[in-house]
Coordinates of C-alpha atoms in Angstrom, one line a residue:
Chain P
M1 CA -6.7 22.6 77.3
N2 CA -8.1 26.0 78.0
K3 CA -8.4 28.4 75.1
V4 CA -11.2 30.5 76.5
V5 CA -10.2 33.9 77.8
K6 CA -12.4 36.3 79.7
N7 CA -12.3 39.3 77.4
A8 CA -10.4 41.3 74.8
A9 CA -8.0 42.8 77.3
E10 CA -6.9 39.3 78.4
A11 CA -6.9 38.1 74.8
I12 CA -4.3 40.6 73.7
S13 CA -1.9 39.9 76.5
G14 CA 1.6 39.4 75.1
V15 CA 1.2 42.0 72.3
E16 CA 4.3 44.2 72.4
D17 CA 5.6 47.3 70.7
G18 CA 6.9 46.5 67.2
M19 CA 5.1 43.3 66.7
T20 CA 3.4 42.1 63.4
L21 CA -0.3 41.6 63.6
M22 CA -2.8 40.2 61.2
V23 CA -6.2 41.7 61.4
G24 CA -9.1 40.0 59.6
G25 CA -12.0 41.6 57.8
F26 CA -12.9 43.1 54.4
G27 CA -13.6 46.8 54.7
L28 CA -15.5 47.0 58.0
C29 CA -17.1 43.6 57.4
G30 CA -16.0 40.9 59.8
I31 CA -13.4 42.9 61.6
P32 CA -12.4 42.0 65.2
E33 CA -13.9 45.1 66.8
N34 CA -13.3 44.0 70.4
A35 CA -9.6 43.2 69.9
I36 CA -9.1 46.5 68.0
S37 CA -10.6 48.4 71.0
A38 CA -8.4 46.6 73.4
L39 CA -5.3 47.3 71.3
S40 CA -6.2 50.9 71.3
A41 CA -6.6 51.0 75.0
S42 CA -3.3 49.2 75.6
G43 CA -1.3 51.9 73.9
V44 CA 1.0 49.3 72.2
K45 CA 2.8 51.0 69.3
G46 CA 5.1 50.6 66.3
L47 CA 2.9 47.8 65.0
T48 CA 3.0 46.3 61.5
C49 CA -0.5 45.5 60.6
I50 CA -1.4 43.0 57.8
S51 CA -5.0 43.7 56.9
N52 CA -6.8 43.9 53.5
N53 CA -7.9 47.5 54.4
A54 CA -7.1 50.1 57.0
G55 CA -10.6 50.9 58.3
I56 CA -12.2 54.3 58.2
D57 CA -11.2 57.4 60.1
N58 CA -12.8 56.6 63.4
F59 CA -13.5 52.9 63.1
G60 CA -11.7 49.6 62.5
L61 CA -7.9 49.9 62.1
G62 CA -8.5 53.7 61.6
I63 CA -8.7 53.9 65.4
L64 CA -5.1 52.5 65.8
L65 CA -4.0 54.8 63.0
Q66 CA -5.4 57.9 64.7
N67 CA -3.5 56.9 67.9
K68 CA -0.3 56.5 65.8
Q69 CA 0.1 53.0 67.0
I70 CA 0.8 51.6 63.5
H71 CA 4.2 52.0 61.9
K72 CA 3.5 50.0 58.7
M73 CA 0.4 48.7 56.9
I74 CA 0.5 45.7 54.5
S75 CA -2.8 45.9 52.6
S76 CA -4.4 45.6 49.1
Y77 CA -6.7 48.7 49.3
V78 CA -6.5 51.6 51.7
G79 CA -8.6 54.3 50.1
E80 CA -11.3 55.1 52.7
N81 CA -9.3 56.9 55.4
S82 CA -8.1 60.6 55.4
E83 CA -5.9 60.2 58.5
F84 CA -4.2 57.3 56.7
E85 CA -3.5 59.6 53.7
R86 CA -2.2 62.4 55.9
Q87 CA 0.3 60.1 57.8
L88 CA 1.4 58.6 54.5
L89 CA 2.0 61.9 52.8
H90 CA 3.9 63.1 55.9
G91 CA 6.1 60.0 56.0
E92 CA 4.8 58.9 59.4
L93 CA 3.5 55.6 58.0
E94 CA 4.9 52.9 55.7
V95 CA 2.7 51.1 53.3
E96 CA 3.2 48.0 51.3
L97 CA 0.4 47.3 48.7
I98 CA -0.1 43.7 47.6
P99 CA -2.6 42.3 45.1
Q100 CA -5.6 41.0 47.1
G101 CA -5.4 37.4 46.0
T102 CA -1.7 37.3 46.6
L103 CA -2.2 38.8 50.1
A104 CA -4.8 36.1 50.9
E105 CA -2.6 33.3 49.6
R106 CA 0.5 34.6 51.4
C107 CA -1.5 34.3 54.7
R108 CA -2.8 30.9 53.8
A109 CA 0.7 29.8 52.8
G110 CA 2.1 31.1 56.1
G111 CA -0.3 28.8 58.0
A112 CA 0.1 25.9 55.6
G113 CA 3.9 25.6 55.7
I114 CA 4.4 26.7 52.1
P115 CA 7.3 29.2 52.3
A116 CA 6.8 30.6 48.8
F117 CA 4.8 30.1 45.6
F118 CA 4.5 31.5 42.1
V119 CA 1.5 33.6 40.9
P120 CA 0.8 35.6 37.8
A121 CA -0.7 38.6 39.5
G122 CA 1.5 41.7 39.1
A123 CA 3.7 40.3 36.4
G124 CA 4.9 43.2 34.2
T125 CA 3.9 45.8 36.8
E126 CA 5.7 47.6 39.7
V127 CA 4.6 44.8 42.0
A128 CA 7.2 42.6 40.2
E129 CA 10.1 44.8 41.0
G130 CA 12.8 42.9 42.9
K131 CA 11.0 39.6 42.7
E132 CA 12.1 36.4 41.0
I133 CA 10.2 35.9 37.8
R134 CA 9.7 32.5 36.1
M135 CA 7.9 31.5 32.9
L136 CA 5.4 28.8 33.8
N137 CA 2.7 27.6 31.4
G138 CA 4.0 30.2 28.9
K139 CA 3.3 33.2 31.2
P140 CA 5.5 35.2 33.6
H141 CA 4.9 34.4 37.3
L142 CA 6.3 36.1 40.5
L143 CA 7.7 34.3 43.4
E144 CA 5.8 35.4 46.5
T145 CA 6.7 34.5 50.1
A146 CA 4.4 33.4 52.9
L147 CA 3.3 35.9 55.6
E148 CA 3.2 35.1 59.3
A149 CA 2.3 37.2 62.3
D150 CA 3.1 37.3 66.0
F151 CA -0.7 37.6 66.6
A152 CA -3.6 37.1 64.2
F153 CA -6.9 38.7 65.3
V154 CA -10.0 37.3 63.7
K155 CA -13.7 37.6 64.1
A156 CA -16.2 34.7 63.7
W157 CA -19.9 34.3 64.1
K158 CA -19.8 31.3 66.3
G159 CA -17.0 29.5 68.0
D160 CA -16.6 26.8 70.5
T161 CA -14.4 26.3 73.6
L162 CA -11.9 24.3 71.4
G163 CA -11.5 27.2 69.0
N164 CA -13.6 25.8 66.1
L165 CA -15.0 28.7 64.1
V166 CA -18.0 29.4 61.9
Y167 CA -18.3 32.6 59.9
R168 CA -21.4 34.3 58.7
Q169 CA -21.9 35.3 55.0
T170 CA -19.2 37.5 53.6
A171 CA -17.7 38.2 57.1
N172 CA -15.4 35.2 56.5
N173 CA -13.1 36.9 53.9
F174 CA -9.5 37.2 55.3
N175 CA -10.4 35.8 58.7
H176 CA -9.9 32.2 57.8
P177 CA -6.5 32.5 56.0
M178 CA -5.3 34.8 58.8
A179 CA -6.4 32.5 61.5
M180 CA -4.1 29.9 59.9
A181 CA -1.1 32.2 59.9
G182 CA -0.9 33.6 63.4
K183 CA 1.8 32.3 65.9
I184 CA -1.0 33.1 68.4
T185 CA -4.4 33.4 66.8
V186 CA -7.0 35.1 68.8
A187 CA -10.7 34.6 67.7
E188 CA -13.5 36.8 69.0
V189 CA -17.0 35.4 68.3
E190 CA -20.6 36.7 68.6
E191 CA -21.6 33.4 70.2
L192 CA -19.3 31.2 72.2
V193 CA -20.6 27.7 72.8
E194 CA -19.4 24.5 74.5
A195 CA -17.3 22.1 72.4
G196 CA -19.7 19.6 70.7
T197 CA -22.4 22.1 70.1
L198 CA -21.3 23.1 66.5
D199 CA -21.9 20.6 63.8
P200 CA -18.4 19.2 62.8
N201 CA -19.6 19.1 59.2
F202 CA -19.9 22.9 59.0
I203 CA -16.7 24.2 60.7
H204 CA -14.9 26.7 58.6
T205 CA -11.7 27.1 60.7
P206 CA -10.7 24.0 62.7
G207 CA -9.7 24.7 66.3
I208 CA -6.1 23.7 65.8
F209 CA -5.4 27.1 64.3
V210 CA -6.9 29.0 67.3
Q211 CA -5.0 29.6 70.6
R212 CA -7.4 32.0 72.3
I213 CA -11.1 32.6 72.0
F214 CA -13.5 34.9 73.7
Q215 CA -17.1 36.1 73.5
G216 CA -17.1 39.6 72.0
S217 CA -19.6 42.2 73.0
S218 CA -21.3 45.4 71.7
Y219 CA -20.7 44.7 68.0
E220 CA -21.4 47.8 66.0
K221 CA -21.0 46.2 62.6
R222 CA -20.9 49.5 60.7
I223 CA -21.6 49.5 57.0
E224 CA -19.4 51.5 54.7
R225 CA -21.9 51.8 51.8
V226 CA -25.5 51.1 52.5
T227 CA -27.0 50.5 49.1
T228 CA -30.6 49.6 48.6
R229 CA -33.2 49.2 45.9
E230 CA -36.7 50.7 45.9
Chain D
M1 CA -24.0 59.4 19.4
A2 CA -21.5 58.1 22.0
L3 CA -23.0 55.5 24.3
T4 CA -24.2 56.3 27.9
K5 CA -22.7 54.2 30.7
E6 CA -25.9 52.2 30.8
Q7 CA -25.6 51.5 27.1
I8 CA -22.0 50.3 27.5
A9 CA -23.2 47.9 30.2
Q10 CA -26.1 46.8 28.0
R11 CA -23.7 46.1 25.1
I12 CA -21.4 44.1 27.3
A13 CA -24.4 42.1 28.6
Q14 CA -24.6 40.7 25.0
E15 CA -21.3 38.9 25.6
L16 CA -22.8 36.8 28.4
C17 CA -23.6 33.1 27.8
D18 CA -25.9 30.8 29.8
G19 CA -24.0 29.1 32.6
Y20 CA -21.2 31.7 32.8
Y21 CA -19.5 32.6 36.1
V22 CA -18.8 36.3 35.9
N23 CA -16.9 38.8 38.0
L24 CA -18.0 42.4 37.6
G25 CA -15.8 45.3 38.7
I26 CA -16.8 48.6 40.3
G27 CA -18.5 51.3 38.2
I28 CA -19.9 50.6 34.7
P29 CA -19.2 46.8 35.0
T30 CA -21.6 46.6 38.0
L31 CA -24.4 47.9 35.8
V32 CA -24.0 44.9 33.5
A33 CA -26.0 42.8 36.0
N34 CA -29.1 44.9 35.2
Y35 CA -29.1 43.7 31.5
I36 CA -28.6 39.9 31.9
P37 CA -31.0 38.5 29.2
E38 CA -34.3 37.0 30.5
G39 CA -34.0 33.3 31.0
M40 CA -30.2 33.2 31.0
E41 CA -28.5 31.9 34.0
V42 CA -25.4 33.8 34.9
I43 CA -23.7 33.4 38.3
L44 CA -22.0 36.5 39.7
Q45 CA -18.8 36.1 41.7
S46 CA -17.8 38.8 44.2
E47 CA -14.1 38.5 45.2
N48 CA -14.8 39.2 48.9
G49 CA -16.5 35.8 49.0
I50 CA -19.8 35.2 47.1
L51 CA -20.8 33.0 44.3
G52 CA -24.4 33.9 43.3
M53 CA -24.6 37.6 44.2
G54 CA -28.0 39.1 43.8
P55 CA -29.4 42.6 43.6
F56 CA -29.1 45.3 46.2
P57 CA -31.3 44.6 49.2
Y58 CA -34.6 46.3 50.1
P59 CA -34.1 48.6 53.0
D60 CA -35.4 46.1 55.5
E61 CA -33.0 43.4 54.2
V62 CA -29.7 45.3 54.7
D63 CA -27.2 43.1 56.6
A64 CA -23.7 44.3 57.6
D65 CA -22.3 40.8 57.1
L66 CA -23.4 40.7 53.4
I67 CA -21.5 43.1 51.2
N68 CA -19.9 43.1 47.7
A69 CA -16.3 43.8 46.8
G70 CA -17.2 47.5 46.5
K71 CA -18.4 47.3 50.2
Q72 CA -22.0 47.9 49.2
T73 CA -24.8 45.9 50.9
V74 CA -26.1 43.2 48.5
T75 CA -28.2 40.0 48.6
V76 CA -27.6 36.5 47.2
V77 CA -29.7 34.4 44.8
Q78 CA -30.9 30.8 45.6
G79 CA -28.0 28.4 45.4
A80 CA -25.4 30.9 46.4
S81 CA -22.3 30.1 48.4
Y82 CA -19.9 32.0 50.7
F83 CA -16.1 31.4 51.1
D84 CA -12.9 33.0 52.3
S85 CA -10.6 35.3 50.3
S86 CA -8.0 32.7 49.5
M87 CA -10.7 30.3 48.1
S88 CA -12.2 33.2 46.2
F89 CA -8.9 34.0 44.4
A90 CA -8.3 30.3 43.8
M91 CA -11.4 30.5 41.7
I92 CA -10.1 33.5 39.9
R93 CA -6.4 32.4 39.6
G94 CA -7.5 28.9 38.6
G95 CA -9.4 30.1 35.6
H96 CA -12.8 29.0 36.9
V97 CA -14.4 32.4 36.3
D98 CA -15.5 32.6 32.7
L99 CA -15.6 36.4 32.3
T100 CA -14.2 39.4 34.1
V101 CA -15.5 42.9 33.3
L102 CA -13.6 45.8 34.6
G103 CA -12.9 49.5 34.1
A104 CA -9.6 51.1 33.0
F105 CA -7.8 54.4 32.7
E106 CA -5.9 53.2 29.7
V107 CA -5.4 50.1 27.5
T108 CA -2.9 49.4 24.8
D109 CA -3.1 47.7 21.4
Q110 CA -1.1 44.8 23.0
G111 CA -3.8 44.2 25.7
D112 CA -1.9 46.0 28.6
I113 CA -4.1 47.8 31.1
A114 CA -3.6 50.6 33.6
S115 CA -6.4 51.0 36.1
W116 CA -5.2 51.4 39.6
K117 CA -2.8 54.3 40.2
I118 CA -2.4 57.9 39.1
P119 CA 1.0 59.2 40.2
G120 CA 0.8 62.3 42.2
K121 CA -2.6 61.4 43.5
M122 CA -3.4 59.4 46.6
V123 CA -2.5 55.8 46.0
K124 CA -5.4 53.6 47.3
G125 CA -4.1 50.2 46.1
M126 CA -4.9 47.7 43.5
G127 CA -7.4 45.6 45.5
G128 CA -8.1 42.4 43.4
A129 CA -7.6 44.0 40.0
M130 CA -4.1 42.6 39.4
D131 CA -5.1 39.1 40.4
L132 CA -8.2 39.3 38.1
V133 CA -6.4 40.6 35.0
A134 CA -3.5 38.2 35.3
S135 CA -5.7 35.1 35.5
A136 CA -9.1 35.6 33.9
K137 CA -9.8 33.6 30.8
N138 CA -11.7 36.4 29.2
I139 CA -11.4 40.1 30.1
I140 CA -13.7 42.8 28.7
V141 CA -12.9 46.4 29.6
A142 CA -15.7 48.9 30.0
M143 CA -14.3 52.5 29.5
Q144 CA -14.6 55.9 27.9
H145 CA -12.7 56.0 24.6
C146 CA -11.2 59.5 25.5
S147 CA -10.4 61.5 28.5
K148 CA -12.4 64.6 29.4
D149 CA -9.8 66.6 27.5
G150 CA -10.3 64.5 24.4
E151 CA -7.1 62.5 24.8
S152 CA -7.3 58.9 23.6
K153 CA -7.2 56.2 26.2
L154 CA -6.6 53.5 23.7
L155 CA -2.9 53.8 23.3
K156 CA 0.3 52.3 21.9
E157 CA 1.8 52.4 25.4
C158 CA 0.2 53.1 28.8
T159 CA 1.4 56.3 30.4
L160 CA 0.1 55.2 33.9
P161 CA 1.4 52.4 36.1
L162 CA 0.2 49.0 34.7
T163 CA -2.3 46.7 36.3
G164 CA -1.4 43.8 34.0
I165 CA 0.1 43.1 30.6
K166 CA -1.2 41.3 27.4
C167 CA -4.5 40.4 29.1
V168 CA -7.4 42.5 27.7
K169 CA -9.4 40.6 25.0
R170 CA -12.2 43.1 24.2
I171 CA -13.0 46.7 24.9
V172 CA -16.5 48.2 24.9
S173 CA -16.2 52.0 24.9
D174 CA -18.7 54.7 24.4
L175 CA -17.7 54.8 20.7
A176 CA -16.9 51.2 19.7
V177 CA -16.4 47.5 20.3
I178 CA -12.8 46.7 19.7
D179 CA -10.9 43.4 20.0
V180 CA -7.2 43.2 21.0
T181 CA -5.4 41.0 18.4
E182 CA -1.8 40.1 17.7
N183 CA -1.7 43.0 15.2
G184 CA -3.4 45.6 17.4
F185 CA -6.9 46.9 18.0
K186 CA -9.5 45.5 15.6
L187 CA -12.7 47.5 15.1
I188 CA -15.7 45.2 15.5
E189 CA -18.7 47.5 15.9
R190 CA -19.5 51.2 16.0
A191 CA -21.8 53.1 18.4
P192 CA -24.9 54.2 16.5
G193 CA -24.2 57.3 14.5
V194 CA -20.4 57.2 15.2
S195 CA -18.3 56.9 12.0
V196 CA -15.1 54.8 11.5
E197 CA -13.3 58.1 11.0
D198 CA -14.5 59.3 14.5
I199 CA -13.2 56.1 16.0
R200 CA -9.9 56.3 14.2
N201 CA -9.4 59.9 15.4
A202 CA -10.1 58.8 19.0
T203 CA -7.7 55.9 18.9
Q204 CA -4.0 56.4 19.4
G205 CA -3.0 52.8 19.2
R206 CA -2.9 50.8 16.0
L207 CA -6.4 50.3 14.7
I208 CA -7.3 47.6 12.1
V209 CA -10.5 48.2 10.1
E210 CA -11.6 45.4 7.8
G211 CA -14.6 45.6 5.6
N212 CA -17.9 47.1 6.6
I213 CA -18.1 47.8 10.3
P214 CA -21.7 47.3 11.6
E215 CA -23.4 49.5 14.2
M216 CA -24.1 48.1 17.6
K217 CA -27.6 46.7 18.1
F218 CA -29.6 47.0 21.3

């Protein structure tokens, strides 16, 4: 078994126009920077991207938006990006907004073999439109379906040659549930180690969910809102 | 006198109990963390994956991998834990978070809330707000009682798209503390120097006033 690929360019091989991709991260925290750069360079287009956010104008998924490589975004919050707004208002981009917890669970369910589930989030709101509603425990719940992707691109702190992943602090976020839901899950890591190096007690994503892994490079790790105290 | 944002936060902090797990939304709710009573242990949840969120970092502690749900850099307290987004919302959906404090554009006397979308303006998305309001055991809304034009934001029906229905339990505005009951808004406390009549005039939804209404104490 060889999951290790040389670099991001090799890791994205097989991504084609019109595919659905999951992209991990929360804001700019824990995003797969190397894979996004490689997708940008590849020129692949017509993508549907499932990602909690859409990056900022010149970083994260904002890069693919600027290149007009994205046809549709499935997200919970997209407010930090003026190019996104321009494309949306000009009808160049489709957007589906999903409550954040429902989005995370739809990814997890996709990887866990649960085709649909009921949640209360969105009951009585426009999110409920067109969905089956059932009263459970005395409250209305919406039937939500699992999400899957042709490729899931995730970023971890450490990973081993068998694809076991460990995240750092809040950079886990959507990476773990999305890693579960990719037909091909590509992990990029800050530190790639030999199998047996990571403590099995502290693996966040077991390697069975990961098909390709590579050592990333030149991480910028931009911060959206540096906030400090005196 | 109407309360300042800091005073709204300070009044909400009086609702905290020792051992509470609390999720604080963006804006005024974030300020509540500054008024946790001395000696009380309250654990803050941030839905991007922290239990035990601490204060903002000193400049030399800033870490790109450690942010809150508002994408601000933060720290954690001793005994904190990190987790992924589906685990985080399992805590929220499962009713394990004791108290959620969030802002709102409008609330109704039935406990409906509108807080995420203003038609005609850019739609940014609901983030975690719909999950939080649909599942939290206890929801306190921190808000201004009226818009800048003086229009009431405590209504019979929301005019803006809903975030959730029949979920708000208590409102702390710049004018009053108000509970949402089966029969409508119930006035609990007045801001210092604000009369019952002032509050009645600023409230479009049904307002119940029973007995003597005390002033808030700080």
